[in-house]
mmCIF file of C-alpha atoms and ligand atoms in Angstrom:
data_model
loop_
_atom_site.group_PDB
_atom_site.id
_atom_site.type_symbol
_atom_site.label_atom_id
_atom_site.label_comp_id
_atom_site.label_asym_id
_atom_site.label_seq_id
_atom_site.Cartn_x
_atom_site.Cartn_y
_atom_site.Cartn_z
ATOM 1 C CA UNK A 1164 12.575 -3.793 -25.234
ATOM 2 C CA UNK A 1165 10.147 -1.897 -22.962
ATOM 3 C CA UNK A 1166 8.347 -3.924 -20.325
ATOM 4 C CA UNK A 1167 4.680 -3.511 -19.482
ATOM 5 C CA UNK A 1168 2.433 -4.969 -16.800
ATOM 6 C CA UNK A 1169 -1.197 -5.781 -17.419
ATOM 7 C CA UNK A 1170 -3.541 -6.431 -14.498
ATOM 8 C CA UNK A 1171 -7.193 -7.220 -14.786
ATOM 9 C CA UNK A 1172 -10.158 -8.651 -12.944
ATOM 10 C CA UNK A 1173 -13.556 -9.556 -14.362
ATOM 11 C CA UNK A 1174 -16.438 -11.993 -13.994
ATOM 12 C CA UNK A 1175 -15.025 -15.421 -14.744
ATOM 13 C CA UNK A 1176 -15.803 -17.145 -18.086
ATOM 14 C CA UNK A 1177 -13.921 -19.355 -20.526
ATOM 15 C CA UNK A 1178 -11.487 -17.696 -22.927
ATOM 16 C CA UNK A 1179 -10.169 -14.769 -20.884
ATOM 17 C CA UNK A 1180 -6.508 -15.804 -21.009
ATOM 18 C CA UNK A 1181 -6.832 -16.770 -24.684
ATOM 19 C CA UNK A 1182 -8.295 -13.324 -25.458
ATOM 20 C CA UNK A 1183 -5.464 -11.579 -23.620
ATOM 21 C CA UNK A 1184 -2.584 -13.646 -25.004
ATOM 22 C CA UNK A 1185 -4.018 -13.525 -28.525
ATOM 23 C CA UNK A 1186 -4.037 -9.733 -28.490
ATOM 24 C CA UNK A 1187 -0.482 -9.652 -27.119
ATOM 25 C CA UNK A 1188 0.714 -11.977 -29.877
ATOM 26 C CA UNK A 1189 -1.159 -9.927 -32.481
ATOM 27 C CA UNK A 1190 0.703 -6.786 -31.391
ATOM 28 C CA UNK A 1191 4.168 -8.309 -31.047
ATOM 29 C CA UNK A 1192 4.021 -8.800 -27.285
ATOM 30 C CA UNK A 1193 6.160 -11.448 -25.525
ATOM 31 C CA UNK A 1194 5.045 -12.664 -22.104
ATOM 32 C CA UNK A 1195 7.767 -12.741 -19.419
ATOM 33 C CA UNK A 1196 5.620 -13.665 -16.397
ATOM 34 C CA UNK A 1197 1.953 -14.384 -15.796
ATOM 35 C CA UNK A 1198 -0.142 -15.261 -12.732
ATOM 36 C CA UNK A 1199 -3.875 -15.845 -12.498
ATOM 37 C CA UNK A 1200 -6.479 -16.694 -9.879
ATOM 38 C CA UNK A 1201 -10.119 -17.679 -10.053
ATOM 39 C CA UNK A 1202 -12.131 -16.848 -6.938
ATOM 40 C CA UNK A 1203 -14.824 -19.541 -6.948
ATOM 41 C CA UNK A 1204 -16.629 -17.821 -4.084
ATOM 42 C CA UNK A 1205 -17.123 -14.582 -6.027
ATOM 43 C CA UNK A 1206 -16.821 -16.159 -9.509
ATOM 44 C CA UNK A 1207 -14.267 -13.501 -10.358
ATOM 45 C CA UNK A 1208 -11.053 -13.921 -12.349
ATOM 46 C CA UNK A 1209 -7.749 -12.126 -11.674
ATOM 47 C CA UNK A 1210 -4.710 -11.872 -13.935
ATOM 48 C CA UNK A 1211 -1.281 -10.187 -13.869
ATOM 49 C CA UNK A 1212 0.896 -10.450 -16.960
ATOM 50 C CA UNK A 1213 4.292 -8.892 -17.598
ATOM 51 C CA UNK A 1214 5.296 -8.627 -21.236
ATOM 52 C CA UNK A 1215 7.684 -6.886 -23.579
ATOM 53 C CA UNK A 1216 6.516 -5.042 -26.682
ATOM 54 C CA UNK A 1217 7.803 -2.281 -28.955
ATOM 55 C CA UNK A 1218 4.957 -0.137 -27.664
ATOM 56 C CA UNK A 1219 1.807 -0.591 -25.592
ATOM 57 C CA UNK A 1220 0.167 2.641 -26.687
ATOM 58 C CA UNK A 1221 -2.000 3.041 -29.802
ATOM 59 C CA UNK A 1222 -3.279 -0.242 -31.325
ATOM 60 C CA UNK A 1223 -2.463 -2.510 -28.347
ATOM 61 C CA UNK A 1224 -4.014 -0.071 -25.860
ATOM 62 C CA UNK A 1225 -7.109 0.296 -28.071
ATOM 63 C CA UNK A 1226 -7.344 -3.479 -28.364
ATOM 64 C CA UNK A 1227 -7.310 -3.930 -24.566
ATOM 65 C CA UNK A 1228 -9.803 -1.097 -24.100
ATOM 66 C CA UNK A 1229 -12.177 -2.937 -26.437
ATOM 67 C CA UNK A 1230 -11.457 -6.223 -24.622
ATOM 68 C CA UNK A 1231 -12.168 -4.705 -21.193
ATOM 69 C CA UNK A 1232 -15.537 -3.405 -22.417
ATOM 70 C CA UNK A 1233 -16.465 -6.816 -23.861
ATOM 71 C CA UNK A 1234 -15.523 -8.785 -20.748
ATOM 72 C CA UNK A 1235 -16.557 -6.187 -18.117
ATOM 73 C CA UNK A 1236 -12.973 -5.914 -16.908
ATOM 74 C CA UNK A 1237 -11.206 -3.612 -14.494
ATOM 75 C CA UNK A 1238 -7.980 -3.408 -16.492
ATOM 76 C CA UNK A 1239 -4.693 -1.571 -16.038
ATOM 77 C CA UNK A 1240 -1.811 -1.454 -18.536
ATOM 78 C CA UNK A 1241 1.345 0.260 -17.282
ATOM 79 C CA UNK A 1242 4.858 0.930 -18.538
ATOM 80 C CA UNK A 1243 7.170 -0.542 -15.844
ATOM 81 C CA UNK A 1244 9.818 2.115 -16.453
ATOM 82 C CA UNK A 1245 7.539 4.852 -15.105
ATOM 83 C CA UNK A 1246 8.080 5.135 -11.335
ATOM 84 C CA UNK A 1247 4.917 5.569 -9.238
ATOM 85 C CA UNK A 1248 4.337 8.779 -7.296
ATOM 86 C CA UNK A 1249 4.112 8.112 -3.544
ATOM 87 C CA UNK A 1250 3.508 10.430 -0.546
ATOM 88 C CA UNK A 1251 4.675 9.369 2.901
ATOM 89 C CA UNK A 1252 2.798 10.423 6.059
ATOM 90 C CA UNK A 1253 4.042 9.924 9.601
ATOM 91 C CA UNK A 1254 3.317 11.137 13.150
ATOM 92 C CA UNK A 1255 5.661 10.979 16.148
ATOM 93 C CA UNK A 1256 7.126 7.496 15.605
ATOM 94 C CA UNK A 1257 9.537 7.613 12.638
ATOM 95 C CA UNK A 1258 10.763 3.996 12.331
ATOM 96 C CA UNK A 1259 8.598 3.123 9.318
ATOM 97 C CA UNK A 1260 9.310 6.452 7.595
ATOM 98 C CA UNK A 1261 13.053 6.073 8.158
ATOM 99 C CA UNK A 1262 12.932 2.516 6.812
ATOM 100 C CA UNK A 1263 11.056 3.463 3.617
ATOM 101 C CA UNK A 1264 13.392 6.403 2.957
ATOM 102 C CA UNK A 1265 16.422 4.102 3.356
ATOM 103 C CA UNK A 1266 14.969 1.402 1.063
ATOM 104 C CA UNK A 1267 14.122 4.122 -1.524
ATOM 105 C CA UNK A 1268 17.594 5.661 -1.241
ATOM 106 C CA UNK A 1269 19.330 2.330 -1.996
ATOM 107 C CA UNK A 1270 16.945 1.661 -4.910
ATOM 108 C CA UNK A 1271 14.920 -1.128 -3.306
ATOM 109 C CA UNK A 1272 11.666 0.802 -3.704
ATOM 110 C CA UNK A 1273 11.526 2.275 -7.241
ATOM 111 C CA UNK A 1274 9.246 5.263 -6.651
ATOM 112 C CA UNK A 1275 9.138 9.019 -6.770
ATOM 113 C CA UNK A 1276 8.445 10.404 -3.294
ATOM 114 C CA UNK A 1277 6.204 13.412 -3.852
ATOM 115 C CA UNK A 1278 6.423 14.666 -0.242
ATOM 116 C CA UNK A 1279 6.796 13.704 3.402
ATOM 117 C CA UNK A 1280 3.878 15.008 5.496
ATOM 118 C CA UNK A 1281 3.449 15.008 9.271
ATOM 119 C CA UNK A 1282 1.184 16.457 11.912
ATOM 120 C CA UNK A 1283 4.415 17.013 13.861
ATOM 121 C CA UNK A 1284 7.136 19.588 13.023
ATOM 122 C CA UNK A 1285 10.303 18.884 10.946
ATOM 123 C CA UNK A 1286 12.317 18.844 14.189
ATOM 124 C CA UNK A 1287 10.606 15.546 15.098
ATOM 125 C CA UNK A 1288 12.549 13.960 12.221
ATOM 126 C CA UNK A 1289 15.845 15.806 12.687
ATOM 127 C CA UNK A 1290 17.711 12.494 12.465
ATOM 128 C CA UNK A 1291 16.323 11.722 9.020
ATOM 129 C CA UNK A 1292 17.741 12.876 5.701
ATOM 130 C CA UNK A 1293 15.026 13.787 3.233
ATOM 131 C CA UNK A 1294 17.438 14.226 0.288
ATOM 132 C CA UNK A 1295 15.565 17.196 -1.167
ATOM 133 C CA UNK A 1296 12.123 15.686 -0.642
ATOM 134 C CA UNK A 1297 9.650 18.386 0.401
ATOM 135 C CA UNK A 1298 8.479 18.172 4.029
ATOM 136 C CA UNK A 1299 5.068 19.550 5.001
ATOM 137 C CA UNK A 1300 4.005 20.107 8.590
ATOM 138 C CA UNK A 1301 0.191 19.915 8.755
ATOM 139 C CA UNK A 1302 -0.762 19.997 12.447
ATOM 140 C CA UNK A 1303 -4.149 18.567 13.401
ATOM 141 C CA UNK A 1304 -6.541 19.637 16.123
ATOM 142 C CA UNK A 1305 -10.180 18.638 16.567
ATOM 143 C CA UNK A 1306 -11.117 22.121 15.364
ATOM 144 C CA UNK A 1307 -8.911 22.335 12.253
ATOM 145 C CA UNK A 1308 -9.254 18.716 11.024
ATOM 146 C CA UNK A 1309 -11.454 19.604 7.986
ATOM 147 C CA UNK A 1310 -9.067 22.405 6.976
ATOM 148 C CA UNK A 1311 -6.023 20.185 7.597
ATOM 149 C CA UNK A 1312 -7.488 17.441 5.413
ATOM 150 C CA UNK A 1313 -8.329 20.003 2.713
ATOM 151 C CA UNK A 1314 -4.690 21.133 2.731
ATOM 152 C CA UNK A 1315 -3.524 17.506 2.591
ATOM 153 C CA UNK A 1316 -5.833 16.745 -0.341
ATOM 154 C CA UNK A 1317 -4.651 19.845 -2.225
ATOM 155 C CA UNK A 1318 -1.054 18.675 -1.791
ATOM 156 C CA UNK A 1319 -1.922 15.157 -2.994
ATOM 157 C CA UNK A 1320 -3.562 16.625 -6.083
ATOM 158 C CA UNK A 1321 -0.869 19.254 -6.727
ATOM 159 C CA UNK A 1322 1.893 16.623 -6.567
ATOM 160 C CA UNK A 1323 -0.062 14.117 -8.715
ATOM 161 C CA UNK A 1324 0.411 11.571 -5.957
ATOM 162 C CA UNK A 1325 -0.795 8.081 -6.873
ATOM 163 C CA UNK A 1326 -0.354 6.384 -3.478
ATOM 164 C CA UNK A 1327 -0.502 7.764 0.088
ATOM 165 C CA UNK A 1328 1.362 5.667 2.651
ATOM 166 C CA UNK A 1329 0.387 6.073 6.314
ATOM 167 C CA UNK A 1330 3.747 5.149 7.875
ATOM 168 C CA UNK A 1331 2.461 5.329 11.449
ATOM 169 C CA UNK A 1332 0.328 8.384 10.802
ATOM 170 C CA UNK A 1333 -1.823 8.419 13.885
ATOM 171 C CA UNK A 1334 -4.790 10.455 12.718
ATOM 172 C CA UNK A 1335 -8.085 8.886 11.667
ATOM 173 C CA UNK A 1336 -8.942 10.093 8.133
ATOM 174 C CA UNK A 1337 -12.494 11.324 7.694
ATOM 175 C CA UNK A 1338 -14.988 9.275 5.715
ATOM 176 C CA UNK A 1339 -14.721 11.818 2.871
ATOM 177 C CA UNK A 1340 -10.907 11.609 2.767
ATOM 178 C CA UNK A 1341 -10.947 7.823 2.981
ATOM 179 C CA UNK A 1342 -13.393 7.737 0.060
ATOM 180 C CA UNK A 1343 -11.218 10.036 -2.051
ATOM 181 C CA UNK A 1344 -8.217 7.804 -1.345
ATOM 182 C CA UNK A 1345 -10.010 4.508 -1.946
ATOM 183 C CA UNK A 1346 -7.532 1.923 -3.271
ATOM 184 C CA UNK A 1347 -4.614 4.418 -3.133
ATOM 185 C CA UNK A 1348 -3.875 4.687 0.593
ATOM 186 C CA UNK A 1349 -1.977 2.012 2.534
ATOM 187 C CA UNK A 1350 -1.732 1.969 6.339
ATOM 188 C CA UNK A 1351 0.512 -0.028 8.668
ATOM 189 C CA UNK A 1352 -1.438 -1.110 11.765
ATOM 190 C CA UNK A 1353 0.652 -2.266 14.655
ATOM 191 C CA UNK A 1354 -1.270 -5.469 15.422
ATOM 192 C CA UNK A 1355 -2.184 -8.777 13.766
ATOM 193 C CA UNK A 1356 -5.641 -7.723 12.570
ATOM 194 C CA UNK A 1357 -8.453 -8.290 13.276
ATOM 195 C CA UNK A 1358 -7.063 -8.351 16.799
ATOM 196 C CA UNK A 1359 -6.410 -5.190 18.777
ATOM 197 C CA UNK A 1360 -7.717 -2.389 16.589
ATOM 198 C CA UNK A 1361 -7.228 1.231 17.574
ATOM 199 C CA UNK A 1362 -4.419 3.416 18.869
ATOM 200 C CA UNK A 1363 -2.745 1.258 21.578
ATOM 201 C CA UNK A 1364 -2.635 -2.333 20.267
ATOM 202 C CA UNK A 1365 0.555 -3.408 22.094
ATOM 203 C CA UNK A 1366 -0.926 -2.486 25.484
ATOM 204 C CA UNK A 1367 -4.100 -4.341 24.521
ATOM 205 C CA UNK A 1368 -1.979 -7.371 23.481
ATOM 206 C CA UNK A 1369 -0.001 -7.310 26.711
ATOM 207 C CA UNK A 1370 -3.174 -7.076 28.762
ATOM 208 C CA UNK A 1371 -4.626 -10.065 26.889
ATOM 209 C CA UNK A 1372 -1.462 -12.112 27.415
ATOM 210 C CA UNK A 1373 -0.915 -13.072 23.772
ATOM 211 C CA UNK A 1374 2.070 -15.203 22.682
ATOM 212 C CA UNK A 1375 2.244 -13.767 19.189
ATOM 213 C CA UNK A 1376 2.187 -10.093 18.132
ATOM 214 C CA UNK A 1377 2.141 -8.773 14.620
ATOM 215 C CA UNK A 1378 1.568 -5.987 12.123
ATOM 216 C CA UNK A 1379 -0.837 -5.552 9.226
ATOM 217 C CA UNK A 1380 -0.614 -3.453 6.084
ATOM 218 C CA UNK A 1381 -4.004 -2.702 4.616
ATOM 219 C CA UNK A 1382 -5.814 -0.352 2.287
ATOM 220 C CA UNK A 1383 -7.476 2.482 4.216
ATOM 221 C CA UNK A 1384 -11.249 2.664 4.342
ATOM 222 C CA UNK A 1385 -13.619 4.798 6.392
ATOM 223 C CA UNK A 1386 -13.935 1.903 8.869
ATOM 224 C CA UNK A 1387 -10.885 2.113 11.126
ATOM 225 C CA UNK A 1388 -8.490 -0.832 10.690
ATOM 226 C CA UNK A 1389 -11.052 -2.676 8.546
ATOM 227 C CA UNK A 1390 -9.608 -2.130 5.069
ATOM 228 C CA UNK A 1391 -8.542 -4.943 2.670
ATOM 229 C CA UNK A 1392 -5.427 -6.633 4.049
ATOM 230 C CA UNK A 1393 -2.304 -6.682 1.866
ATOM 231 C CA UNK A 1394 0.412 -8.170 4.097
ATOM 232 C CA UNK A 1395 0.832 -9.440 7.672
ATOM 233 C CA UNK A 1396 3.567 -10.945 9.805
ATOM 234 C CA UNK A 1397 4.002 -12.028 13.422
ATOM 235 C CA UNK A 1398 6.644 -12.741 16.049
ATOM 236 C CA UNK A 1399 6.573 -14.755 19.289
ATOM 237 C CA UNK A 1400 6.490 -12.955 22.632
ATOM 238 C CA UNK A 1401 6.454 -14.323 26.166
ATOM 239 C CA UNK A 1402 5.073 -13.654 29.652
ATOM 240 C CA UNK A 1403 8.204 -11.680 30.462
ATOM 241 C CA UNK A 1404 7.676 -9.186 27.623
ATOM 242 C CA UNK A 1405 6.388 -5.811 28.791
ATOM 243 C CA UNK A 1406 4.362 -3.472 26.571
ATOM 244 C CA UNK A 1407 7.621 -1.634 25.924
ATOM 245 C CA UNK A 1408 9.278 -4.895 24.789
ATOM 246 C CA UNK A 1409 6.332 -5.527 22.481
ATOM 247 C CA UNK A 1410 6.619 -2.014 21.020
ATOM 248 C CA UNK A 1411 10.340 -2.680 20.371
ATOM 249 C CA UNK A 1412 9.677 -6.112 18.790
ATOM 250 C CA UNK A 1413 6.779 -4.640 16.863
ATOM 251 C CA UNK A 1414 8.870 -1.958 15.210
ATOM 252 C CA UNK A 1415 10.768 -4.545 13.175
ATOM 253 C CA UNK A 1416 7.568 -6.309 12.144
ATOM 254 C CA UNK A 1417 5.930 -3.022 11.113
ATOM 255 C CA UNK A 1418 8.952 -1.992 9.032
ATOM 256 C CA UNK A 1419 9.157 -5.215 7.027
ATOM 257 C CA UNK A 1420 5.378 -5.589 6.574
ATOM 258 C CA UNK A 1421 4.875 -2.040 5.309
ATOM 259 C CA UNK A 1422 7.888 -2.206 2.969
ATOM 260 C CA UNK A 1423 6.679 -5.516 1.530
ATOM 261 C CA UNK A 1424 3.153 -4.176 0.996
ATOM 262 C CA UNK A 1425 4.488 -1.092 -0.784
ATOM 263 C CA UNK A 1426 6.849 -3.218 -2.879
ATOM 264 C CA UNK A 1427 3.888 -5.365 -4.006
ATOM 265 C CA UNK A 1428 1.913 -2.231 -4.949
ATOM 266 C CA UNK A 1429 4.798 -0.642 -6.822
ATOM 267 C CA UNK A 1430 5.096 -3.835 -8.911
ATOM 268 C CA UNK A 1431 1.345 -4.044 -9.660
ATOM 269 C CA UNK A 1432 0.997 -7.283 -7.662
ATOM 270 C CA UNK A 1433 -2.145 -6.300 -5.687
ATOM 271 C CA UNK A 1434 -5.700 -6.547 -7.032
ATOM 272 C CA UNK A 1435 -8.733 -5.632 -4.985
ATOM 273 C CA UNK A 1436 -11.285 -8.434 -4.543
ATOM 274 C CA UNK A 1437 -14.181 -6.767 -2.745
ATOM 275 C CA UNK A 1438 -13.112 -6.314 0.917
ATOM 276 C CA UNK A 1439 -10.117 -8.588 0.307
ATOM 277 C CA UNK A 1440 -7.065 -8.585 -1.916
ATOM 278 C CA UNK A 1441 -5.438 -10.914 -4.400
ATOM 279 C CA UNK A 1442 -1.649 -10.578 -4.037
ATOM 280 C CA UNK A 1443 0.443 -12.127 -6.820
ATOM 281 C CA UNK A 1444 3.586 -12.478 -4.728
ATOM 282 C CA UNK A 1445 6.977 -13.152 -6.348
HETATM 283 N N1 LIG B 2498 -10.120 6.249 7.883
HETATM 284 C C1 LIG B 2498 -9.010 5.648 8.427
HETATM 285 N N2 LIG B 2498 -8.025 6.432 8.874
HETATM 286 C C2 LIG B 2498 -6.931 5.828 9.396
HETATM 287 C C3 LIG B 2498 -6.839 4.421 9.507
HETATM 288 C C4 LIG B 2498 -7.894 3.628 8.952
HETATM 289 O O1 LIG B 2498 -7.868 2.395 8.982
HETATM 290 N N3 LIG B 2498 -8.950 4.300 8.416
HETATM 291 N N4 LIG B 2498 -5.743 3.839 10.126
HETATM 292 C C5 LIG B 2498 -5.041 4.751 11.016
HETATM 293 C C6 LIG B 2498 -3.853 4.198 11.709
HETATM 294 N N5 LIG B 2498 -4.232 3.647 13.015
HETATM 295 C C7 LIG B 2498 -4.014 2.363 13.234
HETATM 296 O O2 LIG B 2498 -3.370 1.689 12.447
HETATM 297 C C8 LIG B 2498 -4.831 4.499 13.993
HETATM 298 C C9 LIG B 2498 -4.449 5.785 14.087
HETATM 299 C C10 LIG B 2498 -5.039 6.618 15.034
HETATM 300 C C11 LIG B 2498 -5.992 6.171 15.888
HETATM 301 C C12 LIG B 2498 -6.624 7.095 16.861
HETATM 302 O O3 LIG B 2498 -7.452 6.735 17.641
HETATM 303 N N6 LIG B 2498 -6.201 8.387 16.766
HETATM 304 C C13 LIG B 2498 -6.753 9.439 17.600
HETATM 305 C C14 LIG B 2498 -5.678 10.464 17.882
HETATM 306 C C15 LIG B 2498 -4.452 9.837 18.408
HETATM 307 C C16 LIG B 2498 -3.321 10.821 18.568
HETATM 308 O O4 LIG B 2498 -3.495 12.021 18.313
HETATM 309 O O5 LIG B 2498 -2.249 10.323 18.911
HETATM 310 C C17 LIG B 2498 -7.785 10.225 16.795
HETATM 311 O O6 LIG B 2498 -7.562 10.312 15.562
HETATM 312 O O7 LIG B 2498 -8.675 10.744 17.440
HETATM 313 C C18 LIG B 2498 -6.397 4.854 15.764
HETATM 314 C C19 LIG B 2498 -5.790 3.995 14.834
HETATM 315 C C20 LIG B 2498 -4.692 6.016 10.297
HETATM 316 N N7 LIG B 2498 -5.891 6.615 9.850
#
């Protein structure tokens, strides 16, 4: 039986779950998993429900469309057998790109990779197998940035990419590009935000003498390193750790944090809650 995932958020009120489950029952749906959260601070309700049904198109889809209008919902209904279309962007450091490609190759990340894009040439990634995935070299200079971003946007559109992953892509996206990619661009920042924003967080961390370093996966917004946080992790460091040691320790944290964030998104487990996220973890 096909599986579907329903996610929604709306102003909180009594009867939301009843309205959803009643419609599922009416259309032969069977709930496999369901998680909900009520944000008392924003008075907003969040729900993720996985169910089986003969079909979720036609009457059931129409029923949820009518429900979302009545309750003022942001609602998504998706067939879980349809892999999401994801583009991977990287600059010089390839550890996150290599990790995502490996996890995809072994089936851990069920997605269709639409392209790998870099501002560095293919030679930079000569150690990586792209298994027939298109590679696009889009170099960036201060002068050509608008044209480079226009080429990137055309590629995103042409490949019907749903999610852009900045896997250590070290170029700041313009406000216009960040706006176009709102809610569909995830970045891995190599610090435990909000600490040490910017391009050289490990050197900043070393200079500050921290005892923990970390990494943060977040949705990209126009405000650098300020987007809604999806996943974070840390690891202890000591006085003897140099910036180079921190960069080495950080690579592992970045890899696992970015992969986890992408896995959550691929499984419809992330809902935006203003400048924050609700993550229905496993
Ligand atoms: N609009 C946004 N774009 C990007 C974000 C973001 O949050 N919003 N995150 C960055 C990634 N990043 C940190 O995680 C980061 C990347 C680059 C820089 C930076 O200062 N870059 C310099 C150039 C550096 C170089 O060429 O090596 C610049 O763009 O002038 C800071 C933070 C990705 N984009």
